[in-house]
């Protein structure tokens, strides 16, 4: 529901950028420096979202994002059932939502430790043994890393890239500045 509300808000902000800017200005009127800074940041943000002004494009993007979230929930649920046969879809939705919020906080590279803690804590209200929840979280995290690495390698290969070529491009950009 929060994601859907966020998408609707983004759509209205993109469709009516002047309205979004005027709301931001009115909310920050008592703080002129904040008002100036926020107006600049919001203008850039809305400019970046400009391609979403087409409703058909916006709907396509929302559809694909929803589909990826559903796939994400499905694989977490399938894995969860191997550790917790009594698990329900609610557990999977709740644990993914809670874990996503948990890793949004600044943390270690790859969310190592933070992901596991958030997952264990998210399963506690369902009475899941912390040891089983930790085993599930560690397994899910490793699978996620492996899937991401494999897909990244495939993407690099398809684009004719490598980590060293990207590193060299970054070095040449830094030297040019």
Short mmCIF file of N, CA, C and O in Angstrom, two decimals, residues 67-174:
data_model
loop_
_atom_site.label_atom_id
_atom_site.label_comp_id
_atom_site.label_asym_id
_atom_site.label_seq_id
_atom_site.Cartn_x
_atom_site.Cartn_y
_atom_site.Cartn_z
N UNK A 67 6.01 -6.77 -10.78
CA UNK A 67 6.34 -8.14 -11.15
C UNK A 67 7.65 -8.59 -10.48
O UNK A 67 7.74 -9.71 -9.96
N UNK A 68 8.66 -7.72 -10.46
CA UNK A 68 9.92 -8.10 -9.82
C UNK A 68 9.73 -8.30 -8.32
O UNK A 68 10.33 -9.20 -7.73
N UNK A 69 8.90 -7.46 -7.69
CA UNK A 69 8.62 -7.65 -6.26
C UNK A 69 7.91 -8.98 -6.03
O UNK A 69 8.21 -9.69 -5.06
N UNK A 70 6.98 -9.32 -6.90
CA UNK A 70 6.27 -10.60 -6.74
C UNK A 70 7.22 -11.78 -6.91
O UNK A 70 7.14 -12.76 -6.17
N UNK A 71 8.13 -11.70 -7.88
CA UNK A 71 9.14 -12.76 -8.03
C UNK A 71 10.02 -12.83 -6.78
O UNK A 71 10.37 -13.92 -6.32
N UNK A 72 10.38 -11.68 -6.26
CA UNK A 72 11.21 -11.63 -5.06
C UNK A 72 10.50 -12.31 -3.89
O UNK A 72 11.08 -13.14 -3.18
N UNK A 73 9.24 -11.97 -3.69
CA UNK A 73 8.47 -12.59 -2.61
C UNK A 73 8.35 -14.09 -2.84
O UNK A 73 8.48 -14.89 -1.90
N UNK A 74 8.13 -14.49 -4.09
CA UNK A 74 7.94 -15.92 -4.40
C UNK A 74 9.19 -16.73 -4.07
O UNK A 74 9.09 -17.81 -3.46
N UNK A 75 10.37 -16.23 -4.43
CA UNK A 75 11.56 -17.04 -4.14
C UNK A 75 11.89 -17.03 -2.65
O UNK A 75 12.34 -18.04 -2.10
N UNK A 76 11.66 -15.90 -1.97
CA UNK A 76 11.86 -15.89 -0.53
C UNK A 76 10.88 -16.84 0.15
O UNK A 76 11.23 -17.54 1.09
N UNK A 77 9.64 -16.85 -0.32
CA UNK A 77 8.63 -17.74 0.26
C UNK A 77 9.00 -19.21 0.04
O UNK A 77 8.92 -20.02 0.97
N UNK A 78 9.43 -19.55 -1.18
CA UNK A 78 9.81 -20.93 -1.47
C UNK A 78 10.97 -21.37 -0.57
O UNK A 78 10.96 -22.48 -0.01
N UNK A 79 11.97 -20.49 -0.42
CA UNK A 79 13.10 -20.81 0.46
C UNK A 79 12.64 -20.87 1.91
O UNK A 79 13.03 -21.78 2.66
N UNK A 80 11.79 -19.95 2.30
CA UNK A 80 11.29 -19.92 3.68
C UNK A 80 10.57 -21.23 4.02
O UNK A 80 10.73 -21.76 5.12
N UNK A 81 9.80 -21.75 3.08
CA UNK A 81 9.06 -22.99 3.34
C UNK A 81 10.00 -24.17 3.55
O UNK A 81 9.65 -25.12 4.26
N UNK A 82 11.20 -24.13 2.99
CA UNK A 82 12.14 -25.22 3.22
C UNK A 82 12.70 -25.18 4.64
O UNK A 82 13.09 -26.21 5.19
N UNK A 83 12.75 -24.00 5.24
CA UNK A 83 13.21 -23.86 6.62
C UNK A 83 12.04 -23.88 7.60
O UNK A 83 12.19 -24.34 8.73
N UNK A 84 10.92 -23.33 7.18
CA UNK A 84 9.76 -23.17 8.05
C UNK A 84 8.52 -23.67 7.31
O UNK A 84 7.83 -22.88 6.66
N UNK A 85 8.24 -24.97 7.39
CA UNK A 85 7.10 -25.52 6.62
C UNK A 85 5.76 -24.86 6.95
O UNK A 85 4.85 -24.85 6.12
N UNK A 86 5.63 -24.25 8.12
CA UNK A 86 4.37 -23.62 8.51
C UNK A 86 4.26 -22.18 8.02
O UNK A 86 3.23 -21.51 8.24
N UNK A 87 5.27 -21.68 7.33
CA UNK A 87 5.29 -20.29 6.87
C UNK A 87 4.15 -20.01 5.89
O UNK A 87 3.73 -20.88 5.13
N UNK A 88 3.67 -18.77 5.95
CA UNK A 88 2.62 -18.34 5.03
C UNK A 88 3.16 -17.22 4.15
O UNK A 88 4.25 -16.68 4.41
N UNK A 89 2.38 -16.87 3.15
CA UNK A 89 2.76 -15.76 2.28
C UNK A 89 2.91 -14.47 3.08
O UNK A 89 3.77 -13.65 2.78
N UNK A 90 2.09 -14.30 4.09
CA UNK A 90 2.18 -13.11 4.93
C UNK A 90 3.58 -12.98 5.55
O UNK A 90 4.15 -11.89 5.60
N UNK A 91 4.11 -14.10 6.01
CA UNK A 91 5.45 -14.08 6.60
C UNK A 91 6.47 -13.57 5.59
O UNK A 91 7.34 -12.78 5.92
N UNK A 92 6.36 -14.07 4.36
CA UNK A 92 7.31 -13.67 3.31
C UNK A 92 7.17 -12.18 3.00
O UNK A 92 8.17 -11.45 2.95
N UNK A 93 5.93 -11.71 2.80
CA UNK A 93 5.72 -10.29 2.51
C UNK A 93 6.23 -9.43 3.66
O UNK A 93 6.94 -8.44 3.44
N UNK A 94 5.87 -9.80 4.88
CA UNK A 94 6.27 -9.00 6.03
C UNK A 94 7.78 -8.98 6.21
O UNK A 94 8.38 -7.93 6.44
N UNK A 95 8.42 -10.15 6.11
CA UNK A 95 9.87 -10.20 6.34
C UNK A 95 10.64 -9.44 5.27
O UNK A 95 11.62 -8.77 5.56
N UNK A 96 10.16 -9.50 4.02
CA UNK A 96 10.84 -8.75 2.96
C UNK A 96 10.66 -7.25 3.18
O UNK A 96 11.61 -6.47 3.03
N UNK A 97 9.45 -6.83 3.51
CA UNK A 97 9.21 -5.41 3.76
C UNK A 97 10.06 -4.91 4.93
O UNK A 97 10.71 -3.86 4.85
N UNK A 98 10.06 -5.66 6.04
CA UNK A 98 10.83 -5.26 7.22
C UNK A 98 12.33 -5.26 6.93
O UNK A 98 13.05 -4.35 7.35
N UNK A 99 12.79 -6.27 6.21
CA UNK A 99 14.21 -6.35 5.89
C UNK A 99 14.61 -5.22 4.95
O UNK A 99 15.69 -4.64 5.09
N UNK A 100 13.75 -4.89 3.99
CA UNK A 100 14.04 -3.78 3.07
C UNK A 100 14.17 -2.47 3.84
O UNK A 100 15.05 -1.66 3.55
N UNK A 101 13.32 -2.27 4.82
CA UNK A 101 13.43 -1.08 5.66
C UNK A 101 14.70 -1.13 6.50
O UNK A 101 15.39 -0.12 6.68
N UNK A 102 15.01 -2.32 7.01
CA UNK A 102 16.20 -2.48 7.85
C UNK A 102 17.49 -2.17 7.12
O UNK A 102 18.39 -1.54 7.68
N UNK A 103 17.59 -2.60 5.86
CA UNK A 103 18.83 -2.37 5.11
C UNK A 103 18.88 -0.99 4.49
O UNK A 103 19.90 -0.60 3.94
N UNK A 104 17.77 -0.24 4.59
CA UNK A 104 17.78 1.14 4.09
C UNK A 104 18.61 2.04 5.00
O UNK A 104 19.06 3.10 4.58
N UNK A 105 18.81 1.61 6.23
CA UNK A 105 19.64 2.36 7.17
C UNK A 105 21.10 2.17 6.75
O UNK A 105 21.49 1.08 6.34
N UNK A 106 21.92 3.20 6.83
CA UNK A 106 23.33 3.03 6.47
C UNK A 106 23.94 1.85 7.24
O UNK A 106 23.72 1.70 8.44
N UNK A 107 24.62 1.00 6.50
CA UNK A 107 25.16 -0.20 7.12
C UNK A 107 26.45 -0.64 6.46
O UNK A 107 27.05 0.10 5.70
N UNK A 108 26.80 -1.87 6.71
CA UNK A 108 28.03 -2.45 6.18
C UNK A 108 27.86 -2.74 4.68
O UNK A 108 26.75 -2.85 4.18
N UNK A 109 28.98 -2.90 3.98
CA UNK A 109 28.89 -3.26 2.56
C UNK A 109 28.13 -4.59 2.39
O UNK A 109 28.36 -5.54 3.13
N UNK A 110 27.24 -4.61 1.45
CA UNK A 110 26.45 -5.82 1.19
C UNK A 110 25.43 -6.12 2.28
O UNK A 110 24.85 -7.19 2.28
N UNK A 111 25.24 -5.19 3.19
CA UNK A 111 24.29 -5.36 4.30
C UNK A 111 24.61 -6.57 5.16
O UNK A 111 23.73 -7.11 5.82
N UNK A 112 25.86 -6.98 5.15
CA UNK A 112 26.25 -8.17 5.91
C UNK A 112 26.01 -7.89 7.39
O UNK A 112 26.50 -6.92 7.95
N UNK A 113 25.24 -8.75 8.01
CA UNK A 113 24.89 -8.62 9.41
C UNK A 113 23.59 -7.87 9.60
O UNK A 113 22.72 -8.31 10.34
N UNK A 114 23.43 -6.76 8.91
CA UNK A 114 22.21 -5.96 9.04
C UNK A 114 21.04 -6.71 8.41
O UNK A 114 19.95 -6.77 8.97
N UNK A 115 21.27 -7.29 7.23
CA UNK A 115 20.23 -8.06 6.55
C UNK A 115 19.77 -9.21 7.45
O UNK A 115 18.57 -9.42 7.65
N UNK A 116 20.73 -9.94 7.97
CA UNK A 116 20.40 -11.10 8.81
C UNK A 116 19.64 -10.68 10.07
O UNK A 116 18.65 -11.30 10.46
N UNK A 117 20.11 -9.61 10.71
CA UNK A 117 19.44 -9.14 11.93
C UNK A 117 18.01 -8.70 11.62
O UNK A 117 17.08 -9.04 12.36
N UNK A 118 17.84 -7.97 10.53
CA UNK A 118 16.49 -7.51 10.16
C UNK A 118 15.58 -8.69 9.84
O UNK A 118 14.41 -8.70 10.23
N UNK A 119 16.12 -9.69 9.17
CA UNK A 119 15.31 -10.86 8.83
C UNK A 119 14.92 -11.64 10.09
O UNK A 119 13.76 -12.03 10.24
N UNK A 120 15.86 -11.85 10.98
CA UNK A 120 15.57 -12.58 12.22
C UNK A 120 14.52 -11.81 13.03
O UNK A 120 13.55 -12.41 13.52
N UNK A 121 14.70 -10.50 13.16
CA UNK A 121 13.74 -9.70 13.91
C UNK A 121 12.36 -9.67 13.25
O UNK A 121 11.34 -9.66 13.94
N UNK A 122 12.33 -9.69 11.92
CA UNK A 122 11.04 -9.65 11.23
C UNK A 122 10.26 -10.96 11.38
O UNK A 122 9.03 -10.96 11.26
N UNK A 123 10.94 -12.04 11.64
CA UNK A 123 10.26 -13.32 11.81
C UNK A 123 9.89 -13.60 13.27
O UNK A 123 9.11 -14.51 13.55
N UNK A 124 10.43 -12.83 14.19
CA UNK A 124 10.14 -13.02 15.62
C UNK A 124 8.66 -12.91 15.96
O UNK A 124 8.16 -13.73 16.74
N UNK A 125 7.91 -11.96 15.39
CA UNK A 125 6.48 -11.89 15.74
C UNK A 125 5.68 -13.14 15.36
O UNK A 125 4.61 -13.38 15.90
N UNK A 126 6.23 -13.94 14.46
CA UNK A 126 5.55 -15.17 14.06
C UNK A 126 5.99 -16.37 14.89
O UNK A 126 5.63 -17.51 14.60
N UNK A 127 6.81 -16.12 15.90
CA UNK A 127 7.25 -17.18 16.80
C UNK A 127 8.33 -18.08 16.23
O UNK A 127 8.50 -19.21 16.67
N UNK A 128 9.08 -17.58 15.26
CA UNK A 128 10.13 -18.38 14.63
C UNK A 128 11.35 -18.42 15.53
O UNK A 128 11.79 -17.40 16.05
N UNK A 129 11.90 -19.63 15.70
CA UNK A 129 13.11 -19.81 16.48
C UNK A 129 14.23 -18.97 15.86
O UNK A 129 14.49 -19.07 14.65
N UNK A 130 14.91 -18.12 16.63
CA UNK A 130 15.95 -17.25 16.07
C UNK A 130 17.06 -18.02 15.34
O UNK A 130 17.60 -17.51 14.35
N UNK A 131 17.40 -19.21 15.78
CA UNK A 131 18.45 -19.99 15.12
C UNK A 131 18.00 -20.40 13.71
O UNK A 131 18.78 -20.32 12.75
N UNK A 132 16.75 -20.81 13.58
CA UNK A 132 16.22 -21.20 12.27
C UNK A 132 16.09 -19.95 11.39
O UNK A 132 16.42 -19.99 10.20
N UNK A 133 15.63 -18.86 11.97
CA UNK A 133 15.50 -17.62 11.22
C UNK A 133 16.87 -17.15 10.71
O UNK A 133 16.99 -16.69 9.57
N UNK A 134 17.91 -17.29 11.54
CA UNK A 134 19.25 -16.90 11.12
C UNK A 134 19.76 -17.80 10.00
O UNK A 134 20.35 -17.32 9.02
N UNK A 135 19.52 -19.10 10.10
CA UNK A 135 19.94 -20.02 9.04
C UNK A 135 19.24 -19.65 7.73
O UNK A 135 19.87 -19.63 6.66
N UNK A 136 17.96 -19.35 7.81
CA UNK A 136 17.20 -18.94 6.63
C UNK A 136 17.77 -17.64 6.06
O UNK A 136 17.99 -17.51 4.85
N UNK A 137 18.02 -16.66 6.93
CA UNK A 137 18.53 -15.36 6.49
C UNK A 137 19.89 -15.50 5.82
O UNK A 137 20.15 -14.89 4.77
N UNK A 138 20.78 -16.28 6.42
CA UNK A 138 22.11 -16.47 5.83
C UNK A 138 22.01 -17.14 4.46
O UNK A 138 22.68 -16.74 3.51
N UNK A 139 21.17 -18.16 4.38
CA UNK A 139 21.00 -18.86 3.09
C UNK A 139 20.41 -17.92 2.05
O UNK A 139 20.90 -17.88 0.91
N UNK A 140 19.39 -17.16 2.41
CA UNK A 140 18.78 -16.21 1.48
C UNK A 140 19.79 -15.17 1.01
O UNK A 140 19.84 -14.83 -0.17
N UNK A 141 20.62 -14.70 1.93
CA UNK A 141 21.60 -13.68 1.58
C UNK A 141 22.66 -14.23 0.62
O UNK A 141 23.03 -13.56 -0.35
N UNK A 142 23.12 -15.44 0.88
CA UNK A 142 24.11 -16.06 -0.01
C UNK A 142 23.50 -16.28 -1.39
O UNK A 142 24.14 -15.98 -2.41
N UNK A 143 22.28 -16.78 -1.44
CA UNK A 143 21.61 -16.99 -2.73
C UNK A 143 21.47 -15.66 -3.47
O UNK A 143 21.71 -15.58 -4.68
N UNK A 144 21.10 -14.63 -2.75
CA UNK A 144 20.96 -13.31 -3.36
C UNK A 144 22.29 -12.84 -3.95
O UNK A 144 22.35 -12.34 -5.08
N UNK A 145 23.38 -12.99 -3.19
CA UNK A 145 24.70 -12.60 -3.70
C UNK A 145 25.08 -13.39 -4.94
O UNK A 145 25.59 -12.84 -5.91
N UNK A 146 24.84 -14.69 -4.92
CA UNK A 146 25.19 -15.54 -6.06
C UNK A 146 24.36 -15.14 -7.29
O UNK A 146 24.91 -14.99 -8.39
N UNK A 147 23.05 -14.97 -7.09
CA UNK A 147 22.19 -14.58 -8.22
C UNK A 147 22.62 -13.24 -8.79
O UNK A 147 22.71 -13.07 -10.02
N UNK A 148 22.91 -12.29 -7.93
CA UNK A 148 23.32 -10.96 -8.38
C UNK A 148 24.65 -11.04 -9.12
O UNK A 148 24.81 -10.40 -10.17
N UNK A 149 25.59 -11.80 -8.60
CA UNK A 149 26.89 -11.93 -9.26
C UNK A 149 26.76 -12.59 -10.63
O UNK A 149 27.34 -12.11 -11.61
N UNK A 150 25.99 -13.65 -10.71
CA UNK A 150 25.81 -14.34 -11.99
C UNK A 150 25.15 -13.42 -13.01
O UNK A 150 25.60 -13.31 -14.16
N UNK A 151 24.07 -12.74 -12.60
CA UNK A 151 23.40 -11.82 -13.52
C UNK A 151 24.31 -10.65 -13.90
O UNK A 151 24.29 -10.20 -15.06
N UNK A 152 25.11 -10.17 -12.97
CA UNK A 152 26.07 -9.10 -13.28
C UNK A 152 27.12 -9.54 -14.27
O UNK A 152 27.45 -8.81 -15.21
N UNK A 153 27.64 -10.74 -14.10
CA UNK A 153 28.64 -11.27 -15.02
C UNK A 153 28.04 -11.43 -16.42
O UNK A 153 28.66 -11.08 -17.42
N UNK A 154 26.81 -11.94 -16.47
CA UNK A 154 26.13 -12.09 -17.77
C UNK A 154 25.95 -10.72 -18.42
O UNK A 154 26.19 -10.55 -19.62
N UNK A 155 25.53 -9.74 -17.63
CA UNK A 155 25.36 -8.39 -18.15
C UNK A 155 26.66 -7.79 -18.67
O UNK A 155 26.70 -7.20 -19.75
N UNK A 156 27.74 -7.94 -17.90
CA UNK A 156 29.05 -7.46 -18.35
C UNK A 156 29.43 -8.14 -19.67
O UNK A 156 29.89 -7.50 -20.60
N UNK A 157 29.26 -9.43 -19.72
CA UNK A 157 29.63 -10.20 -20.90
C UNK A 157 28.84 -9.74 -22.12
O UNK A 157 29.39 -9.54 -23.20
N UNK A 158 27.52 -9.56 -21.96
CA UNK A 158 26.68 -9.11 -23.07
C UNK A 158 27.07 -7.72 -23.55
O UNK A 158 26.95 -7.41 -24.74
N UNK A 159 27.51 -6.86 -22.64
CA UNK A 159 27.89 -5.50 -23.01
C UNK A 159 29.36 -5.38 -23.41
O UNK A 159 29.81 -4.29 -23.74
N UNK A 160 30.08 -6.49 -23.37
CA UNK A 160 31.49 -6.45 -23.73
C UNK A 160 32.33 -5.70 -22.72
O UNK A 160 33.35 -5.11 -23.08
N UNK A 161 31.92 -5.72 -21.46
CA UNK A 161 32.61 -5.00 -20.40
C UNK A 161 33.31 -5.98 -19.45
O UNK A 161 33.04 -7.17 -19.47
N UNK A 162 34.16 -5.42 -18.63
CA UNK A 162 34.78 -6.18 -17.55
C UNK A 162 35.00 -5.21 -16.39
O UNK A 162 34.93 -3.99 -16.58
N UNK A 163 35.25 -5.75 -15.22
CA UNK A 163 35.50 -4.88 -14.07
C UNK A 163 36.73 -4.01 -14.32
O UNK A 163 36.75 -2.83 -13.97
N UNK A 164 37.76 -4.59 -14.94
CA UNK A 164 38.98 -3.80 -15.18
C UNK A 164 38.73 -2.68 -16.18
O UNK A 164 39.26 -1.58 -16.02
N UNK A 165 37.91 -2.91 -17.21
CA UNK A 165 37.63 -1.83 -18.17
C UNK A 165 36.83 -0.71 -17.51
O UNK A 165 37.07 0.47 -17.78
N UNK A 166 35.90 -1.05 -16.64
CA UNK A 166 35.13 -0.03 -15.94
C UNK A 166 36.03 0.74 -14.98
O UNK A 166 35.96 1.96 -14.88
N UNK A 167 36.92 0.02 -14.30
CA UNK A 167 37.87 0.67 -13.39
C UNK A 167 38.75 1.64 -14.17
O UNK A 167 38.97 2.77 -13.73
N UNK A 168 39.24 1.23 -15.34
CA UNK A 168 40.08 2.11 -16.15
C UNK A 168 39.30 3.32 -16.65
O UNK A 168 39.85 4.43 -16.71
N UNK A 169 38.02 3.15 -16.99
CA UNK A 169 37.19 4.28 -17.40
C UNK A 169 37.04 5.28 -16.26
O UNK A 169 37.12 6.50 -16.47
N UNK A 170 36.84 4.77 -15.05
CA UNK A 170 36.71 5.65 -13.89
C UNK A 170 38.02 6.40 -13.62
O UNK A 170 38.00 7.58 -13.27
N UNK A 171 39.15 5.69 -13.76
CA UNK A 171 40.43 6.35 -13.57
C UNK A 171 40.65 7.46 -14.58
O UNK A 171 41.13 8.55 -14.23
N UNK A 172 40.29 7.21 -15.84
CA UNK A 172 40.49 8.24 -16.86
C UNK A 172 39.55 9.42 -16.63
O UNK A 172 39.93 10.57 -16.89
N UNK A 173 38.34 9.19 -16.14
CA UNK A 173 37.43 10.29 -15.81
C UNK A 173 38.00 11.13 -14.66
O UNK A 173 37.91 12.35 -14.68
N UNK A 174 38.55 10.44 -13.64
CA UNK A 174 39.12 11.15 -12.50
C UNK A 174 40.31 12.00 -12.94
O UNK A 174 40.49 13.12 -12.46
#
